[in-house]
Coordinates of C-alpha atoms and ligand atoms in Angstrom, one line a residue:
X1 CA 156.1 72.1 78.5
X2 CA 154.0 69.6 81.0
X3 CA 156.6 69.8 83.5
X4 CA 156.2 73.6 83.3
X5 CA 152.4 73.4 83.6
X6 CA 152.4 70.9 86.5
X7 CA 154.8 73.2 88.4
X8 CA 152.3 76.1 88.0
X9 CA 149.5 73.8 89.1
X10 CA 151.4 72.8 92.2
X11 CA 152.0 76.3 93.1
X12 CA 148.4 77.5 92.5
X13 CA 147.2 74.4 94.6
X14 CA 149.5 75.4 97.3
X15 CA 148.3 78.8 97.4
X16 CA 144.7 78.3 97.4
X17 CA 144.5 74.9 99.2
X18 CA 143.5 73.0 95.9
X19 CA 141.3 75.8 94.6
X20 CA 140.7 76.9 90.8
X21 CA 139.7 80.0 89.6
X22 CA 136.0 80.0 88.6
X23 CA 134.6 81.2 85.3
X24 CA 132.1 83.3 87.1
X25 CA 134.9 85.0 89.2
X26 CA 136.3 84.4 92.4
X27 CA 138.5 81.5 93.7
X28 CA 136.4 78.2 94.1
X29 CA 137.9 75.7 96.5
X30 CA 137.6 71.9 96.2
X31 CA 136.1 70.4 99.2
X32 CA 134.0 67.8 101.2
X33 CA 131.1 69.1 103.1
X34 CA 130.1 67.0 105.9
X35 CA 126.7 67.9 107.3
X36 CA 125.8 66.8 110.8
X37 CA 122.1 66.9 111.2
X38 CA 121.6 65.7 107.5
X39 CA 118.4 64.3 108.0
X40 CA 117.0 67.4 109.6
X41 CA 114.7 70.3 108.7
X42 CA 117.5 73.1 108.0
X43 CA 119.4 70.6 105.8
X44 CA 116.6 69.9 103.6
X45 CA 115.0 73.4 103.4
X46 CA 118.2 75.3 103.1
X47 CA 121.4 73.5 102.8
X48 CA 120.6 71.0 99.9
X49 CA 118.7 73.7 97.7
X50 CA 121.5 76.1 98.2
X51 CA 124.1 73.4 97.0
X52 CA 121.8 72.7 94.1
X53 CA 121.7 76.5 93.3
X54 CA 125.6 76.8 93.5
X55 CA 125.7 73.9 91.0
X56 CA 123.3 75.2 88.5
X57 CA 124.8 78.8 88.7
X58 CA 128.3 77.2 88.2
X59 CA 129.7 78.3 91.5
X60 CA 130.1 74.9 93.1
X61 CA 133.6 73.7 93.2
X62 CA 134.2 71.0 90.5
X63 CA 135.6 68.6 93.0
X64 CA 132.8 68.6 95.5
X65 CA 131.0 65.8 97.5
X66 CA 128.5 66.1 100.5
X67 CA 128.2 63.5 103.5
X68 CA 125.2 63.8 105.3
X69 CA 124.8 62.3 109.1
X70 CA 122.0 61.3 110.8
X71 CA 120.6 58.6 113.0
X72 CA 117.8 57.5 110.8
X73 CA 118.1 54.4 109.2
X74 CA 118.0 54.7 105.3
X75 CA 119.8 53.7 102.2
X76 CA 121.7 56.0 100.4
X77 CA 119.3 55.8 97.3
X78 CA 116.4 56.8 99.9
X79 CA 118.6 59.6 101.3
X80 CA 119.1 61.0 97.7
X81 CA 115.5 60.6 96.6
X82 CA 114.6 62.8 99.8
X83 CA 117.3 65.6 99.0
X84 CA 116.0 65.5 95.6
X85 CA 112.5 66.2 96.8
X86 CA 113.7 69.1 99.1
X87 CA 115.6 70.6 96.2
X88 CA 112.6 70.5 94.0
X89 CA 110.3 72.0 96.7
X90 CA 112.6 74.5 98.2
X91 CA 114.7 75.8 95.4
X92 CA 114.5 79.1 93.7
X93 CA 112.1 79.4 90.9
X94 CA 113.0 78.0 87.5
X95 CA 116.2 76.5 88.5
X96 CA 117.8 73.7 86.4
X97 CA 116.5 70.7 85.3
X98 CA 115.8 67.1 86.9
X99 CA 119.1 65.9 85.1
X100 CA 120.7 68.7 87.2
X101 CA 119.2 67.5 90.4
X102 CA 120.2 63.9 89.6
X103 CA 123.7 65.2 89.0
X104 CA 124.0 66.9 92.2
X105 CA 122.4 64.1 94.4
X106 CA 124.8 61.8 92.9
X107 CA 127.4 63.4 94.9
X108 CA 125.5 63.2 98.1
X109 CA 126.3 60.4 100.5
X110 CA 124.5 59.5 103.6
X111 CA 126.1 57.8 106.7
X112 CA 124.1 56.7 109.8
X113 CA 125.8 57.5 113.1
X114 CA 125.1 58.8 116.5
X115 CA 127.5 61.7 117.1
X116 CA 127.5 61.2 120.6
X117 CA 129.4 57.9 120.1
X118 CA 133.1 58.2 119.5
X119 CA 133.3 55.0 117.2
X120 CA 131.4 56.6 114.5
X121 CA 134.1 59.2 114.0
X122 CA 136.7 56.8 113.3
X123 CA 134.4 55.2 110.5
X124 CA 133.6 58.7 109.3
X125 CA 137.3 59.4 109.0
X126 CA 137.9 56.4 107.0
X127 CA 134.9 57.1 104.7
X128 CA 136.0 60.7 104.1
X129 CA 139.4 59.6 103.0
X130 CA 137.6 57.2 100.5
X131 CA 135.7 60.4 99.3
X132 CA 138.8 62.6 99.1
X133 CA 140.4 60.3 96.8
X134 CA 137.3 59.6 94.6
X135 CA 136.5 63.4 94.3
X136 CA 140.1 64.7 94.7
X137 CA 139.0 67.2 97.2
X138 CA 142.6 67.6 98.5
X139 CA 141.6 66.9 102.2
X140 CA 139.7 70.3 102.5
X141 CA 136.9 69.7 104.7
X142 CA 133.9 71.8 105.9
X143 CA 132.1 70.5 109.0
X144 CA 128.4 72.0 109.0
X145 CA 126.8 71.7 112.4
X146 CA 123.1 71.7 111.4
X147 CA 122.2 70.3 114.9
X148 CA 120.7 71.4 118.0
X149 CA 123.2 73.7 120.0
X150 CA 123.8 71.2 123.0
X151 CA 125.6 68.9 120.5
X152 CA 127.9 71.5 119.2
X153 CA 130.6 71.0 121.8
X154 CA 130.3 67.0 121.6
X155 CA 130.8 67.0 117.9
X156 CA 133.8 69.3 117.9
X157 CA 135.6 67.5 120.9
X158 CA 135.0 64.3 118.9
X159 CA 136.3 65.5 115.7
X160 CA 139.4 66.7 117.3
X161 CA 139.9 63.5 119.3
X162 CA 139.8 61.6 116.1
X163 CA 142.3 63.9 114.5
X164 CA 139.8 65.1 112.1
X165 CA 140.7 68.8 112.6
X166 CA 144.1 68.6 111.6
X167 CA 144.9 71.1 108.8
X168 CA 148.2 69.2 107.7
X169 CA 146.4 68.2 104.6
X170 CA 144.0 70.6 103.5
X171 CA 142.0 73.2 105.3
X172 CA 139.3 72.3 108.2
X173 CA 136.5 74.8 108.8
X174 CA 133.4 74.4 110.9
X175 CA 130.2 75.9 110.6
X176 CA 128.0 76.7 113.6
X177 CA 124.3 77.5 113.2
X178 CA 122.6 79.8 115.5
X179 CA 122.0 80.1 118.3
X180 CA 125.4 80.6 119.6
X181 CA 124.6 79.9 123.4
X182 CA 121.4 81.3 125.3
X183 CA 123.2 83.7 127.3
X184 CA 126.8 85.2 127.8
X185 CA 127.9 82.4 130.1
X186 CA 126.8 79.4 127.8
X187 CA 128.1 81.3 124.9
X188 CA 131.5 81.7 126.5
X189 CA 131.5 77.9 127.5
X190 CA 130.7 76.8 123.8
X191 CA 133.4 79.1 122.5
X192 CA 136.0 77.7 124.8
X193 CA 135.3 74.2 123.6
X194 CA 135.3 75.3 119.9
X195 CA 138.3 77.4 120.1
X196 CA 140.2 74.8 122.0
X197 CA 140.0 72.7 118.6
X198 CA 139.7 75.4 115.9
X199 CA 141.4 78.9 115.4
X200 CA 139.1 81.7 115.2
X201 CA 139.7 81.9 111.4
X202 CA 138.3 78.4 110.9
X203 CA 135.2 79.0 112.8
X204 CA 132.1 80.5 110.8
X205 CA 129.1 81.3 113.0
X206 CA 126.1 81.6 110.9
X207 CA 123.6 84.5 111.0
X208 CA 122.0 84.0 107.8
X209 CA 120.7 87.2 107.8
X210 CA 124.2 88.6 106.8
X211 CA 123.9 86.4 103.7
X212 CA 120.8 88.5 102.4
X213 CA 121.4 90.5 99.3
X214 CA 120.1 93.8 101.0
X215 CA 122.1 93.4 104.1
X216 CA 125.3 93.5 102.1
X217 CA 123.8 96.3 100.2
X218 CA 123.4 98.3 103.2
X219 CA 127.4 98.9 103.4
X220 CA 127.2 99.9 99.5
X221 CA 124.4 102.2 99.7
X222 CA 126.2 103.9 102.8
X223 CA 129.7 103.9 101.6
X224 CA 129.3 104.1 97.7
X225 CA 127.1 107.1 97.7
X226 CA 127.8 110.8 98.2
X227 CA 124.2 111.4 98.7
X228 CA 123.7 109.6 102.2
X229 CA 126.8 109.4 104.0
X230 CA 127.1 113.1 104.7
X231 CA 123.6 113.1 106.3
X232 CA 124.2 109.7 108.2
X233 CA 124.5 111.3 111.8
X234 CA 122.9 113.0 114.6
X235 CA 123.0 116.5 112.8
X236 CA 120.5 115.4 110.1
X237 CA 118.6 112.0 111.5
X238 CA 115.9 112.2 114.1
X239 CA 115.7 108.5 114.8
X240 CA 115.9 105.1 113.1
X241 CA 113.4 102.2 113.2
X242 CA 114.5 98.4 112.5
X243 CA 111.5 96.0 112.2
X244 CA 111.5 92.4 111.2
X245 CA 107.9 91.0 111.4
X246 CA 106.5 87.7 110.3
X247 CA 102.7 86.7 109.8
X248 CA 103.5 83.1 110.6
X249 CA 103.5 81.5 114.3
X250 CA 106.1 79.0 115.5
X251 CA 104.5 76.4 113.0
X252 CA 106.3 73.1 113.8
X253 CA 109.1 74.5 115.6
X254 CA 107.3 75.1 118.9
X255 CA 109.7 73.0 121.0
X256 CA 112.8 75.0 119.9
X257 CA 111.0 78.4 120.0
X258 CA 110.1 77.7 123.7
X259 CA 113.7 77.6 124.5
X260 CA 114.5 80.7 122.4
X261 CA 111.6 83.4 122.2
X262 CA 112.0 86.5 120.1
X263 CA 115.1 87.6 122.1
X264 CA 117.2 84.5 121.3
X265 CA 115.6 83.9 117.9
X266 CA 115.8 87.3 116.4
X267 CA 117.1 90.2 118.5
X268 CA 120.4 89.0 120.0
X269 CA 121.5 88.1 116.3
X270 CA 119.7 89.3 113.3
X271 CA 118.4 92.6 114.7
X272 CA 121.6 93.6 116.1
X273 CA 123.5 92.7 112.8
X274 CA 121.0 95.2 111.1
X275 CA 121.7 97.8 113.6
X276 CA 125.6 97.3 113.4
X277 CA 125.4 97.6 109.8
X278 CA 123.3 100.8 110.1
X279 CA 125.3 102.6 112.7
X280 CA 129.0 101.3 111.9
X281 CA 131.7 103.8 110.9
X282 CA 133.3 103.3 107.3
X283 CA 135.8 100.5 107.6
X284 CA 139.5 101.3 106.5
X285 CA 139.1 98.7 103.9
X286 CA 136.7 95.8 102.8
X287 CA 139.1 93.4 104.7
X288 CA 137.0 91.0 106.9
X289 CA 138.8 92.2 110.0
X290 CA 138.3 96.0 109.2
X291 CA 134.4 95.4 108.8
X292 CA 134.0 93.3 111.8
X293 CA 136.2 95.7 113.9
X294 CA 133.9 98.6 112.9
X295 CA 130.6 96.5 113.7
X296 CA 131.5 95.4 117.0
X297 CA 132.3 99.0 117.9
X298 CA 128.6 99.9 117.6
X299 CA 127.9 97.4 120.2
X300 CA 130.6 98.7 122.5
X301 CA 129.2 102.1 122.2
X302 CA 125.6 100.9 123.4
X303 CA 125.4 101.4 127.3
X304 CA 124.7 98.4 129.3
X305 CA 121.0 97.3 130.0
X306 CA 120.8 98.1 133.7
X307 CA 117.4 97.4 135.3
X308 CA 115.8 100.7 135.0
X309 CA 116.6 100.9 131.3
X310 CA 115.5 97.3 130.7
X311 CA 112.2 98.0 132.3
X312 CA 111.7 101.3 130.7
X313 CA 113.1 100.8 127.2
X314 CA 112.4 97.2 126.4
X315 CA 108.8 95.4 125.8
X316 CA 107.9 91.9 125.4
X317 CA 104.8 90.4 124.3
X318 CA 103.2 87.2 123.1
X319 CA 100.3 86.8 120.8
X320 CA 96.8 85.5 121.8
X321 CA 94.6 84.2 119.1
X322 CA 93.4 86.6 116.4
X323 CA 92.9 87.0 112.6
X324 CA 95.5 86.9 109.9
X325 CA 94.5 87.5 106.1
X326 CA 90.9 86.8 107.4
X327 CA 91.7 83.3 108.9
X328 CA 91.5 82.7 112.7
X329 CA 94.7 81.4 114.2
X330 CA 95.3 80.1 117.5
X331 CA 97.1 81.8 120.5
X332 CA 100.9 81.1 121.0
X333 CA 100.0 78.9 124.0
X334 CA 97.8 76.6 122.0
X335 CA 100.4 75.9 119.4
X336 CA 101.9 72.4 119.1
X337 CA 104.7 71.8 121.4
X338 CA 104.0 74.9 123.5
X339 CA 103.2 75.0 127.2
X340 CA 99.5 76.4 127.7
X341 CA 101.3 78.3 130.5
X342 CA 104.3 79.5 128.5
X343 CA 105.9 82.9 129.2
X344 CA 108.1 82.6 126.0
X345 CA 108.0 86.2 124.2
X346 CA 106.9 86.1 120.5
X347 CA 107.4 90.0 120.3
X348 CA 110.3 92.3 121.5
X349 CA 110.9 96.1 121.0
X350 CA 113.4 97.9 122.4
X351 CA 115.0 101.5 122.4
X352 CA 118.7 101.8 122.2
X353 CA 121.1 104.7 122.2
X354 CA 124.6 104.2 120.5
X355 CA 126.8 106.6 122.5
X356 CA 129.3 107.9 120.2
X357 CA 130.0 111.1 118.2
X358 CA 127.9 110.2 115.3
X359 CA 124.9 108.9 117.1
X360 CA 124.5 110.7 120.6
X361 CA 120.9 111.6 121.1
X362 CA 119.5 109.3 118.0
X363 CA 117.2 106.7 119.3
X364 CA 117.3 103.4 117.6
X365 CA 113.9 101.5 117.9
X366 CA 114.0 97.8 117.3
X367 CA 111.1 95.4 117.0
X368 CA 110.5 91.9 115.9
X369 CA 107.4 89.7 116.3
X370 CA 105.5 86.8 115.0
X371 CA 101.7 86.9 114.0
X372 CA 102.0 90.5 112.8
X373 CA 99.9 91.8 110.1
X374 CA 102.5 91.9 107.4
X375 CA 105.9 90.1 106.8
X376 CA 108.6 92.7 106.4
X377 CA 112.1 93.5 107.3
X378 CA 113.2 97.0 107.0
X379 CA 115.0 99.9 108.2
X380 CA 113.5 103.4 108.3
X381 CA 115.8 106.5 108.7
X382 CA 113.8 109.4 109.7
X383 CA 115.4 112.7 109.1
X384 CA 115.1 115.9 111.1
X385 CA 113.0 118.8 110.1
X386 CA 114.3 121.9 108.5
X387 CA 114.2 125.2 110.5
X388 CA 110.7 126.4 110.9
X389 CA 110.5 129.0 108.2
X390 CA 109.1 129.0 104.6
X391 CA 107.3 125.8 104.1
X392 CA 108.5 124.6 107.3
X393 CA 106.5 127.0 109.2
X394 CA 103.8 124.4 108.9
X395 CA 106.1 121.6 109.2
X396 CA 103.9 119.8 111.7
X397 CA 101.8 119.2 108.7
X398 CA 104.8 118.1 106.4
X399 CA 105.9 114.4 106.3
X400 CA 109.4 114.0 107.6
X401 CA 112.0 112.8 105.0
X402 CA 112.6 109.2 105.4
X403 CA 114.8 106.7 103.7
X404 CA 113.6 103.1 103.9
X405 CA 116.0 100.3 103.0
X406 CA 113.7 97.2 102.5
X407 CA 115.5 93.7 103.4
X408 CA 112.8 91.0 102.6
X409 CA 110.5 90.0 101.1
X410 CA 110.9 93.2 99.0
X411 CA 114.5 94.2 98.4
X412 CA 114.8 97.8 97.7
X413 CA 115.3 101.4 98.7
X414 CA 112.7 104.1 99.1
X415 CA 113.2 107.7 99.5
X416 CA 110.2 109.8 100.9
X417 CA 110.3 113.6 100.5
X418 CA 108.3 116.5 99.7
X419 CA 107.1 117.7 96.6
X420 CA 104.6 120.1 95.2
X421 CA 101.4 118.9 94.1
X422 CA 100.8 119.6 90.4
X423 CA 98.3 122.3 90.0
X424 CA 97.6 126.2 90.7
X425 CA 97.4 125.8 94.4
X426 CA 100.6 125.6 96.4
X427 CA 100.1 122.4 98.1
X428 CA 102.8 120.1 99.3
X429 CA 102.5 116.4 99.3
X430 CA 104.8 113.4 100.1
X431 CA 106.3 111.7 97.0
X432 CA 108.6 108.8 96.6
X433 CA 111.4 107.5 94.7
X434 CA 111.2 103.9 94.8
X435 CA 113.9 101.3 93.8
X436 CA 113.1 97.7 93.9
X437 CA 115.7 95.2 93.0
X438 CA 113.5 91.9 93.1
X439 CA 110.2 93.2 91.8
X440 CA 110.8 92.4 88.1
X441 CA 109.4 89.0 86.9
X442 CA 112.2 86.5 87.3
X443 CA 114.5 88.4 89.5
X444 CA 115.0 86.2 92.5
X445 CA 118.1 86.9 94.5
X446 CA 120.1 83.9 95.6
X447 CA 119.2 82.4 99.0
X448 CA 121.4 83.6 102.0
X449 CA 122.6 80.3 102.2
X450 CA 124.0 80.1 98.9
X451 CA 126.2 83.0 99.3
X452 CA 127.2 81.8 102.8
X453 CA 128.3 78.3 101.8
X454 CA 130.2 79.7 99.1
X455 CA 131.9 82.1 101.3
X456 CA 132.9 79.1 103.7
X457 CA 134.3 77.1 100.9
X458 CA 136.2 80.3 99.7
X459 CA 137.4 81.0 103.2
X460 CA 135.9 84.4 103.4
X461 CA 134.5 84.9 106.9
X462 CA 133.2 88.5 106.5
X463 CA 129.6 87.6 106.5
X464 CA 129.8 85.5 109.8
X465 CA 129.8 86.5 113.1
X466 CA 133.1 87.1 115.1
X467 CA 133.1 85.9 118.6
X468 CA 133.5 89.6 120.0
X469 CA 130.1 90.3 118.4
X470 CA 128.6 87.3 120.0
X471 CA 130.0 88.3 123.4
X472 CA 128.7 91.9 123.4
X473 CA 125.4 91.0 121.9
X474 CA 124.7 88.8 124.8
X475 CA 126.1 91.2 127.4
X476 CA 123.3 93.6 126.3
X477 CA 120.6 90.8 126.2
X478 CA 121.6 89.4 129.6
X479 CA 120.7 92.8 131.2
X480 CA 117.2 92.3 129.9
X481 CA 116.8 88.6 130.8
X482 CA 117.9 89.4 134.1
X483 CA 114.9 91.8 134.6
X484 CA 112.6 89.6 132.7
X485 CA 113.4 86.5 135.0
X486 CA 112.1 88.6 137.9
X487 CA 108.8 89.6 136.6
X488 CA 106.0 87.4 135.3
X489 CA 104.5 88.8 132.3
X490 CA 100.7 89.5 131.6
X491 CA 100.7 87.2 128.5
X492 CA 99.0 87.0 126.0
X493 CA 99.2 90.8 125.5
X494 CA 98.5 91.3 121.7
X495 CA 96.2 89.7 119.2
X496 CA 97.6 87.7 116.4
X497 CA 97.3 90.0 113.2
X498 CA 98.1 93.3 115.2
X499 CA 101.3 95.2 115.5
X500 CA 102.2 94.0 119.0
X501 CA 101.4 95.1 122.7
X502 CA 100.1 98.7 123.5
X503 CA 103.3 99.2 125.5
X504 CA 105.5 99.0 122.5
X505 CA 103.4 102.1 120.8
X506 CA 103.7 103.8 124.3
X507 CA 107.6 103.3 124.0
X508 CA 107.5 105.8 121.0
X509 CA 104.7 108.0 121.9
X510 CA 106.3 109.1 124.9
X511 CA 109.3 110.4 122.6
X512 CA 106.9 112.1 120.3
X513 CA 107.1 109.3 117.6
X514 CA 105.2 106.5 116.3
X515 CA 106.1 103.2 114.5
X516 CA 105.7 103.1 110.7
X517 CA 103.4 100.2 110.0
X518 CA 102.9 101.1 106.3
Ligands
NAP601 N1 115.1 74.7 110.8 C1 115.5 76.1 110.5 O1 114.9 76.7 109.8 C2 116.6 76.5 111.4 C3 116.9 78.0 111.0 C4 118.0 78.5 111.7 C5 118.9 77.8 112.6 N2 118.6 76.5 112.7 C6 119.4 75.8 113.5 O2 120.0 74.9 112.8 C7 120.0 73.5 113.7 C8 119.3 72.3 113.1 O3 117.9 72.6 113.1 P1 116.8 71.7 112.5 O4 115.6 72.6 112.3 O5 117.5 71.1 111.3 O6 116.8 70.6 113.6 P2 116.2 69.1 113.3 O7 114.9 69.1 112.0 O8 115.6 68.7 114.6 O9 117.3 68.1 112.9 C9 118.3 67.7 113.7 C10 119.2 66.9 113.2 O10 120.3 66.4 114.1 C11 120.3 64.8 114.0 N3 120.7 64.3 115.3 C12 120.1 64.7 116.6 N4 120.7 64.0 117.6 C13 121.7 63.2 116.8 C14 122.7 62.2 117.4 N5 122.9 62.0 118.6 N6 123.4 61.6 116.4 C15 123.3 61.9 115.1 N7 122.3 62.9 114.5 C16 121.5 63.4 115.4 C17 118.9 64.5 113.6 O11 119.1 63.1 113.1 P3 117.9 62.1 112.9 O12 116.6 62.9 113.0 O13 118.1 61.2 111.9 O14 118.1 61.5 114.3 C18 118.6 65.6 112.6 O15 119.3 65.3 111.4 C19 119.6 74.1 115.1 O16 120.9 74.7 115.8 C20 118.8 75.2 114.8 O17 118.9 76.2 115.7 C21 117.4 75.8 112.2

């Protein structure tokens, strides 16, 4: 009998690299997580709370441990104390107990190392082997590079040199934080280094927007409802607006933001992901490749940004001082670690056309900015008016039908349509069907990093960016950077607390449209 069981156990392990079936569903893989940049901001605000939440909800593999790597000199005890503080501070509401926190941080380890020095990797290798034995993680390893992008190549090369990337004994996966390059050339260079060590299916390029509940819901809304899909094309849709606005400025991240700006921080990745999910064709299956194939086709269908288009259809902005929620806030150029002459854009808007059968003639307007009057990420689909007869004789006075997919902070779907105002007069008013999935008290969706970390451990890369998505998105952005590099912008050109520069309004007014700011 025991013999029989152990045979099954071996077979199961072989198939799933040491996994077991989670009582909550799905295959949970035993593994060791190695966080480069383990003393940094991202690790504390996102990664450790995500591990904790996975643990509390029963999704973390039983056999799991985490090693953080940083340069700071600290004891394991001090590191665990800081990780526990970060968990308490950043975790979702009402999650777990102090005992749970103690239990999870007891599986956290800290190694001091400079990842530009090779010797540290040899030591790390030995240490990981010890942890593998202790926690029975079967040689499965996830290397999470929560470090500045210039270090990605060095770490990956050193891991390979040290033999830490061999898949002979357990899987080896690498998670790369954004931004993936700063233009097409640097992204290709970086990709060449990484793919010389890891196969594409071992590489998990994070765009944490993809881990958000409502992003995953876009495909469900579109492809699991007879209601929407038949209308989802240029016969019925007038235009689409995608907005991601923040009320905050750059806070403590001025140094990073100066090298990124709204284009590299938001547009090239998060905003184009929203566009792809909104515009893609139905995949032949829910298989990772099938979904990614359809997403990338959207980018391929966007005509390149030639200088005329880039000048006419793209707007950049930078905030000056202004008022947010009744409080005066400084101009971008006065923020900490920002040059007083900075030409970095904190706002970007653009009009794109997806030139395929479904979308020809339907403009997509995308905008993202900091220090806006509201924090919101949403997709607004505006439908065409009906023929100008009956009530539509006066269609100018009727509000167009709109479908609004709210991504964050409110997660939901709103349908705006026209109805008769109750009463004896024949008066038409706009009304709403409003579904909110996180409005009820206690309804807090899992953080994107929880879902993404679990997916990496499970070997599911659907919600990560494939190389060709990165490639095509940079091609599009490079056309814009090229034009921007030749013209000095007249910054600042919008006051903090407003909806961006006047040119962004003109971009739509020209087409007889306006941004939806409500
Ligand atoms: N923070 C966010 O909200 C956020 C959001 C999205 C993406 N990201 C991306 O995530 C990555 C990390 O960002 P972050 O904000 O966490 O940066 P950070 O706070 O500056 O942390 C950088 C980390 O790298 C470590 N490090 C730097 N040089 C090192 C070296 N030579 N050897 C060993 N360790 C070294 C630092 O360790 P020591 O301090 O101990 O030296 C620290 O742990 C970046 O690619 C960023 O673009 C961050």
